[in-house]
Coordinates of C-alpha atoms and ligand atoms in Angstrom, one line a residue:
M1 CA 9.5 40.0 -28.6
T2 CA 11.0 36.3 -28.8
K3 CA 8.8 34.0 -30.8
K4 CA 6.4 31.9 -28.9
I5 CA 7.0 28.1 -29.7
T6 CA 3.9 26.0 -30.5
F7 CA 4.1 22.3 -30.4
L8 CA 2.0 19.2 -31.3
G9 CA 2.4 16.5 -28.6
I10 CA 1.2 13.0 -29.0
E11 CA 0.8 10.4 -26.1
T12 CA 0.1 6.5 -26.5
S13 CA 2.1 5.0 -23.7
C14 CA -0.7 3.1 -21.9
D15 CA -4.3 3.2 -22.1
E16 CA -5.1 6.9 -23.1
T17 CA -4.8 8.1 -26.8
A18 CA -4.0 11.7 -26.4
A19 CA -3.0 14.6 -28.8
S20 CA -2.5 18.4 -27.9
V21 CA -1.3 21.5 -29.1
I22 CA 0.1 24.1 -27.0
R23 CA 2.0 27.6 -27.4
E24 CA 4.3 29.4 -24.8
N25 CA 2.8 32.4 -23.3
D26 CA 4.1 35.7 -21.9
K27 CA 3.4 34.3 -18.3
G28 CA 6.1 31.6 -18.9
T29 CA 3.7 29.0 -19.0
A30 CA 1.5 27.5 -21.9
D31 CA -1.7 28.3 -23.7
V32 CA -3.1 24.7 -24.1
L33 CA -5.0 25.2 -27.4
S34 CA -6.4 21.9 -27.4
N35 CA -6.1 18.9 -25.0
I36 CA -7.8 15.6 -26.5
V37 CA -7.7 12.5 -24.2
S38 CA -9.6 9.4 -25.6
S39 CA -9.7 7.0 -22.6
Q40 CA -10.1 3.4 -23.1
I41 CA -11.8 2.6 -20.0
S42 CA -14.7 0.8 -21.3
E43 CA -12.2 -1.4 -23.4
H44 CA -10.2 -2.6 -20.5
K45 CA -13.1 -2.4 -17.7
K46 CA -14.3 -6.1 -18.2
F47 CA -10.7 -7.3 -17.5
G48 CA -10.1 -5.1 -14.5
G49 CA -6.9 -3.7 -16.2
V50 CA -5.2 -2.7 -19.3
V51 CA -4.7 -5.4 -21.9
P52 CA -1.6 -4.2 -24.1
E53 CA -3.0 -5.9 -27.5
L54 CA -6.3 -4.2 -27.0
A55 CA -4.7 -0.9 -26.0
A56 CA -2.4 -1.0 -29.0
R57 CA -5.6 -1.8 -31.4
A58 CA -7.5 0.9 -29.9
H59 CA -4.5 3.5 -30.3
L60 CA -4.4 2.5 -34.0
E61 CA -8.1 3.0 -34.5
N62 CA -8.0 6.3 -32.8
I63 CA -4.9 8.1 -33.2
E64 CA -5.4 9.8 -36.6
Y65 CA -8.8 11.2 -35.6
I66 CA -7.5 12.3 -32.2
I67 CA -4.4 14.3 -33.7
E68 CA -6.9 15.7 -36.4
T69 CA -9.3 16.9 -33.8
A70 CA -6.3 18.4 -31.5
L71 CA -5.4 20.3 -34.9
K72 CA -8.7 21.3 -35.8
E73 CA -9.8 22.4 -32.2
S74 CA -6.5 24.5 -31.4
K75 CA -7.3 26.5 -34.7
V76 CA -3.4 26.2 -35.6
S77 CA -2.3 24.6 -38.9
L78 CA 0.5 22.2 -39.3
N79 CA 2.5 24.9 -41.0
E80 CA 2.3 27.1 -37.9
I81 CA 3.7 24.3 -35.5
D82 CA 7.3 24.4 -34.8
G83 CA 8.0 20.9 -33.7
I84 CA 6.5 17.5 -32.8
A85 CA 6.9 15.8 -29.6
A86 CA 5.7 12.1 -29.0
T87 CA 6.3 9.8 -26.2
A88 CA 9.0 7.4 -26.6
G89 CA 8.9 5.6 -23.3
P90 CA 8.6 4.0 -20.8
G91 CA 5.6 1.8 -21.3
L92 CA 4.0 -0.8 -23.4
I93 CA 6.2 -1.2 -26.7
V94 CA 3.2 -2.0 -28.7
C95 CA 1.4 1.1 -27.6
L96 CA 4.3 3.6 -27.6
T97 CA 5.0 2.6 -31.3
V98 CA 1.9 3.9 -32.3
G99 CA 2.3 7.4 -31.4
L100 CA 5.9 7.5 -31.8
N101 CA 5.7 6.4 -35.4
I102 CA 2.8 8.8 -36.4
G103 CA 4.7 11.6 -34.6
K104 CA 7.8 10.8 -36.8
A105 CA 5.8 10.4 -39.7
I106 CA 4.2 14.0 -39.3
A107 CA 7.6 15.6 -38.6
A108 CA 9.2 13.9 -41.6
F109 CA 6.4 14.9 -44.3
S110 CA 6.1 18.4 -42.5
N111 CA 9.9 18.8 -42.3
K112 CA 9.6 19.7 -38.7
P113 CA 12.0 19.1 -35.7
F114 CA 10.9 15.9 -33.7
V115 CA 11.2 15.3 -29.9
A116 CA 11.1 11.8 -28.5
V117 CA 9.8 12.7 -24.9
N118 CA 10.3 10.4 -21.7
H119 CA 6.5 10.1 -20.3
L120 CA 8.0 10.4 -16.9
E121 CA 9.6 13.7 -17.9
G122 CA 6.2 14.8 -19.1
H123 CA 4.7 14.3 -15.6
A124 CA 7.7 16.0 -14.0
L125 CA 7.6 19.2 -16.0
S126 CA 3.7 19.1 -16.3
P127 CA 3.2 21.8 -13.7
G128 CA 4.9 24.2 -15.9
L129 CA 1.9 24.3 -18.1
E130 CA 0.1 26.4 -15.6
Y131 CA 2.9 27.5 -12.9
N132 CA 6.2 29.4 -12.9
I133 CA 8.2 26.3 -11.7
R134 CA 11.8 26.9 -10.3
F135 CA 14.7 24.6 -10.5
P136 CA 15.8 22.6 -8.3
Y137 CA 12.4 21.3 -7.0
L138 CA 11.4 18.0 -5.1
L139 CA 9.1 15.9 -7.1
L140 CA 7.0 13.2 -5.8
L141 CA 5.8 11.1 -9.1
I142 CA 3.0 8.7 -8.4
S143 CA 1.4 6.9 -11.3
G144 CA 0.3 3.5 -12.5
G145 CA 4.0 2.6 -13.2
H146 CA 6.1 4.6 -11.0
S147 CA 6.3 5.9 -7.5
Q148 CA 9.6 8.2 -6.9
F149 CA 11.0 11.0 -5.2
L150 CA 13.3 13.0 -7.4
I151 CA 15.3 16.4 -7.5
V152 CA 14.6 18.0 -10.6
K153 CA 17.6 19.9 -11.3
D154 CA 16.9 21.1 -14.8
V155 CA 15.4 19.6 -18.0
N156 CA 16.8 16.2 -18.5
V157 CA 18.8 16.5 -15.3
Y158 CA 17.2 14.5 -12.5
E159 CA 18.6 12.8 -9.1
Q160 CA 16.4 10.1 -7.8
L161 CA 16.0 10.1 -3.9
G162 CA 13.9 7.1 -3.5
T163 CA 11.5 4.8 -5.4
T164 CA 9.1 1.7 -4.9
I165 CA 10.8 -1.4 -4.3
D166 CA 7.9 -3.3 -5.5
D167 CA 4.5 -2.0 -6.7
A168 CA 3.8 1.4 -8.0
L169 CA 1.3 3.4 -5.9
G170 CA -1.2 3.8 -8.6
E171 CA -1.1 -0.1 -8.9
A172 CA -1.6 -0.6 -5.3
F173 CA -5.0 1.6 -5.8
D174 CA -6.0 -0.3 -8.9
K175 CA -5.5 -3.9 -7.1
T176 CA -7.4 -2.8 -3.8
A177 CA -10.2 -1.7 -6.1
K178 CA -10.1 -4.9 -7.8
M179 CA -10.0 -7.1 -4.5
L180 CA -12.9 -5.1 -3.1
D181 CA -14.8 -5.1 -6.4
L182 CA -15.2 -1.2 -6.4
G183 CA -14.8 -0.9 -10.2
Y184 CA -12.4 0.2 -12.6
P185 CA -10.1 2.6 -12.9
G186 CA -9.2 1.8 -9.2
G187 CA -7.5 5.1 -7.9
P188 CA -10.9 7.3 -8.4
S189 CA -13.4 4.5 -7.1
V190 CA -11.1 4.0 -3.9
E191 CA -11.2 7.6 -3.1
K192 CA -15.0 7.7 -4.0
F193 CA -15.8 4.6 -1.6
A194 CA -13.3 5.4 1.1
K195 CA -15.5 8.5 1.9
L196 CA -18.1 6.3 3.0
G197 CA -16.1 4.1 5.4
D198 CA -14.3 4.3 8.8
K199 CA -10.5 4.7 8.2
N200 CA -9.7 3.4 11.6
F201 CA -11.6 0.2 11.3
F202 CA -8.7 -2.1 9.8
K203 CA -5.2 -1.9 11.2
L204 CA -3.0 -2.4 7.9
P205 CA 0.8 -2.6 7.8
E206 CA 2.9 0.4 6.9
P207 CA 6.0 -1.4 4.9
I208 CA 9.5 0.1 5.6
I209 CA 7.9 3.1 7.0
N210 CA 10.9 3.6 9.5
K211 CA 13.7 2.4 7.2
A212 CA 15.5 2.6 3.7
G213 CA 15.1 6.6 3.4
C214 CA 12.3 7.5 1.2
N215 CA 12.1 4.4 -0.7
L216 CA 8.6 3.0 -0.8
S217 CA 6.9 -0.5 -0.6
F218 CA 3.4 -1.2 -1.1
A219 CA 3.2 -5.1 -1.7
G220 CA 2.8 -6.1 2.0
L221 CA 0.1 -3.6 2.3
K222 CA -1.6 -5.1 -0.8
T223 CA -1.4 -8.4 0.6
A224 CA -2.9 -7.4 3.8
V225 CA -5.9 -6.0 1.9
L226 CA -6.3 -9.1 0.3
R227 CA -6.2 -11.2 3.5
E228 CA -8.8 -8.9 5.0
S229 CA -11.0 -8.6 2.1
K230 CA -11.6 -12.6 2.6
K231 CA -13.4 -11.7 5.8
I232 CA -15.7 -9.2 4.1
N233 CA -18.3 -11.4 2.6
G234 CA -19.7 -8.8 0.5
E235 CA -21.1 -6.7 3.3
D236 CA -20.8 -3.1 1.8
K237 CA -19.9 -1.2 5.0
L238 CA -16.9 -3.5 5.5
R239 CA -15.6 -2.7 2.0
Y240 CA -15.7 0.7 2.5
N241 CA -14.0 0.5 5.7
L242 CA -11.1 -1.4 4.2
A243 CA -10.9 1.2 1.3
A244 CA -10.9 4.1 3.7
S245 CA -8.3 2.2 5.9
F246 CA -6.2 1.5 2.9
Q247 CA -6.2 5.0 1.7
D248 CA -5.4 6.2 5.4
T249 CA -2.5 4.0 5.5
I250 CA -1.1 5.2 2.1
N251 CA -1.3 8.9 3.4
K252 CA 0.6 7.8 6.8
I253 CA 3.4 6.2 4.5
L254 CA 3.6 9.5 2.0
Y255 CA 3.5 11.7 4.9
K256 CA 6.5 10.1 6.7
K257 CA 8.5 9.5 3.3
T258 CA 7.9 13.0 2.2
K259 CA 9.2 14.3 5.3
V260 CA 12.5 12.1 4.8
A261 CA 12.6 13.2 1.3
V262 CA 12.3 17.0 2.1
E263 CA 15.0 16.4 4.7
M264 CA 17.2 14.8 2.0
F265 CA 16.3 17.5 -0.5
R266 CA 17.4 20.4 1.9
K267 CA 20.5 18.4 2.7
K268 CA 21.7 18.0 -0.7
T269 CA 20.4 21.4 -2.4
K270 CA 21.2 23.6 0.9
K271 CA 17.6 25.1 -0.1
E272 CA 15.4 25.9 2.7
K273 CA 12.6 27.3 0.4
F274 CA 11.6 25.3 -2.4
Q275 CA 8.9 23.8 -4.4
F276 CA 7.4 20.4 -4.1
I277 CA 5.4 19.1 -7.0
V278 CA 3.4 16.2 -6.8
A279 CA 2.6 14.8 -10.2
G280 CA 1.1 11.6 -12.0
G281 CA -2.3 10.1 -12.1
V282 CA -2.3 9.5 -8.3
A283 CA -1.7 13.3 -7.5
A284 CA -5.5 13.7 -8.2
N285 CA -6.6 12.2 -4.9
E286 CA -7.8 14.8 -3.0
T287 CA -6.8 13.1 0.5
I288 CA -3.3 12.9 -0.7
R289 CA -3.3 16.6 -1.6
K290 CA -4.6 17.5 1.6
N291 CA -2.2 15.2 3.6
L292 CA 0.8 16.7 2.0
S293 CA -0.2 20.2 2.4
T294 CA -0.6 19.8 6.1
L295 CA 3.1 18.8 5.9
S296 CA 4.2 21.4 3.7
S297 CA 2.8 24.1 6.4
E298 CA 4.7 22.0 9.0
M299 CA 7.9 21.9 7.4
N300 CA 7.5 25.4 5.6
F301 CA 7.9 24.4 2.0
E302 CA 5.5 25.5 -1.1
T303 CA 3.4 22.9 -2.7
V304 CA 2.4 22.6 -6.4
Y305 CA -0.4 20.5 -7.6
P306 CA -1.2 20.2 -11.3
N307 CA -4.6 20.6 -12.6
L308 CA -6.4 17.4 -12.5
K309 CA -6.8 17.4 -16.2
F310 CA -2.6 17.4 -16.3
C311 CA -2.5 14.7 -13.6
G312 CA -3.3 11.7 -15.5
D313 CA -1.9 10.9 -18.9
N314 CA -2.3 13.6 -21.4
A315 CA -0.6 15.0 -24.5
A316 CA -0.1 18.5 -23.2
M317 CA 2.6 17.5 -20.9
I318 CA 4.3 15.8 -23.7
A319 CA 4.1 19.0 -26.0
W320 CA 5.5 21.1 -23.0
A321 CA 8.4 18.7 -22.3
G322 CA 8.9 18.6 -25.9
I323 CA 9.2 22.6 -26.2
Q324 CA 11.5 22.4 -23.1
R325 CA 13.9 19.8 -24.7
F326 CA 13.6 21.8 -28.3
K327 CA 14.7 25.1 -26.5
K328 CA 17.8 23.1 -25.2
N329 CA 18.5 21.6 -28.8
M330 CA 17.5 18.3 -27.6
T331 CA 15.7 17.1 -30.9
D332 CA 15.8 13.4 -32.0
D333 CA 16.1 11.8 -35.4
F334 CA 13.9 9.2 -36.8
N335 CA 15.9 6.2 -35.7
I336 CA 14.9 6.6 -32.1
S337 CA 12.8 3.5 -31.3
A338 CA 10.2 3.0 -28.2
K339 CA 11.8 2.0 -24.8
S340 CA 10.0 0.0 -22.0
R341 CA 12.3 1.1 -19.3
W342 CA 13.7 4.5 -19.3
P343 CA 14.6 5.9 -16.0
L344 CA 14.9 9.6 -15.2
D345 CA 18.1 9.4 -13.4
R346 CA 20.2 7.1 -15.5
D347 CA 22.5 6.5 -12.5
A348 CA 19.8 5.6 -9.9
P349 CA 20.1 1.9 -8.7
Y350 CA 17.7 -0.7 -9.8
M351 CA 15.6 -1.4 -6.9
K352 CA 13.1 -4.1 -7.6
G353 CA 13.7 -7.9 -7.2
P354 CA 15.6 -10.0 -4.6
G355 CA 18.9 -9.3 -2.8
L356 CA 17.7 -5.9 -1.9
K357 CA 19.3 -4.4 1.3
L358 CA 16.9 -2.1 3.1
L359 CA 19.2 -0.3 5.7
Ligands
KG4_1 O1 -0.3 9.0 -14.7 P1 -1.3 7.8 -14.9 O2 -2.4 8.5 -15.8 O3 -0.8 6.7 -15.7 C1 0.6 6.1 -15.6 O4 1.5 7.0 -16.1 O5 0.6 5.2 -15.0 O6 -1.8 7.2 -13.7 C2 -2.8 6.4 -13.8 C3 -2.8 5.9 -12.1 C4 -4.0 4.8 -12.1 O7 -3.2 3.7 -11.3 C5 -5.1 5.4 -11.3 O8 -5.9 4.4 -10.5 C6 -4.3 6.2 -10.5 O9 -3.4 7.0 -11.4 N1 -5.4 7.5 -10.1 C7 -5.6 7.6 -8.8 C8 -6.5 8.6 -8.8 N2 -7.0 9.0 -9.9 C9 -6.3 8.2 -10.8 N3 -5.3 7.1 -7.6 C10 -5.7 7.6 -6.6 N4 -6.7 8.5 -6.4 C11 -7.2 9.0 -7.5 N5 -8.2 9.8 -7.3
ZN2 ZN1 1.6 8.6 -16.8

């Protein structure tokens, strides 16, 4: 029997301070022995968004306790751990540095291997914690900072098929919630209040829906929500209608763009049967899951959605990505520093900014 690897993961890239201990199991997935996430929602709520300096301070105040709790709950001593993984980017440098430095320090004094994890790779590989995933697969990564379609060919090997040319999808949800005064964090509250509204009430734009391959754009939609929100005059029913119409428009865009991405995936990989994985915080949205499951039965591919606790930021996914990299000898030395930008596909064109041509 081969030894089952155990890792400690640490995540501080944005507003969640998280630590987790996981161990490989016989099923090819992981036993999550502890998964501690301390959210800073109350800290950022009054500002309606993440304030970097406040987030960094909260990470500093909490990180030791969170790591201690993760170790204690897992009933695994530091001696039994095979390596430490910490998120090194992309994200807020002041936040990343907190988790990265403590991860390096623990690895140094305990003389263990260290893996600097790309947060996006954490999301990309996260379904492997619970499911047997097979490379290559098609990934839709939708979070607060990113919205991308990628072919995941292997650990560390990604091909970007499309990305957002302006806002990330989570950002669009958060801004919509703010404009409609639905509360923070935005995504879950838009989903909640949309249930009370009529999705056909407002006709909103679907930017670049029929062009630019599977690239995405949400800025024009956000502007339209702002324009319509000015007509609402605090009437609850209209706010809920606008939330519902916004979410429905998102679903129409994702349906169409996923269809294009599936066609591109099939053409490039020559694989008819494959797994389509939706990961990242926005993947928690039930209407998006249902919508994409409809497409999967129409186009005959398998969908895999991570458990809700592994959609939003967490350290179990960082530990898992750490184990996968460790097994391929991709460990890091202590000189590595935090990176604010760190694309999974290093050759993908940068799509934001002026001068972009949408064919
Ligand atoms: O992956 P994540 O936790 O952090 C980043 O890496 O950015 O994603 C956070 C994003 C936020 O924008 C949040 O509003 C969104 O995920 N989100 C949702 C839902 N739950 C979280 N968006 C739509 N519907 C949800 N149920
Ligand atoms: Zn994330």
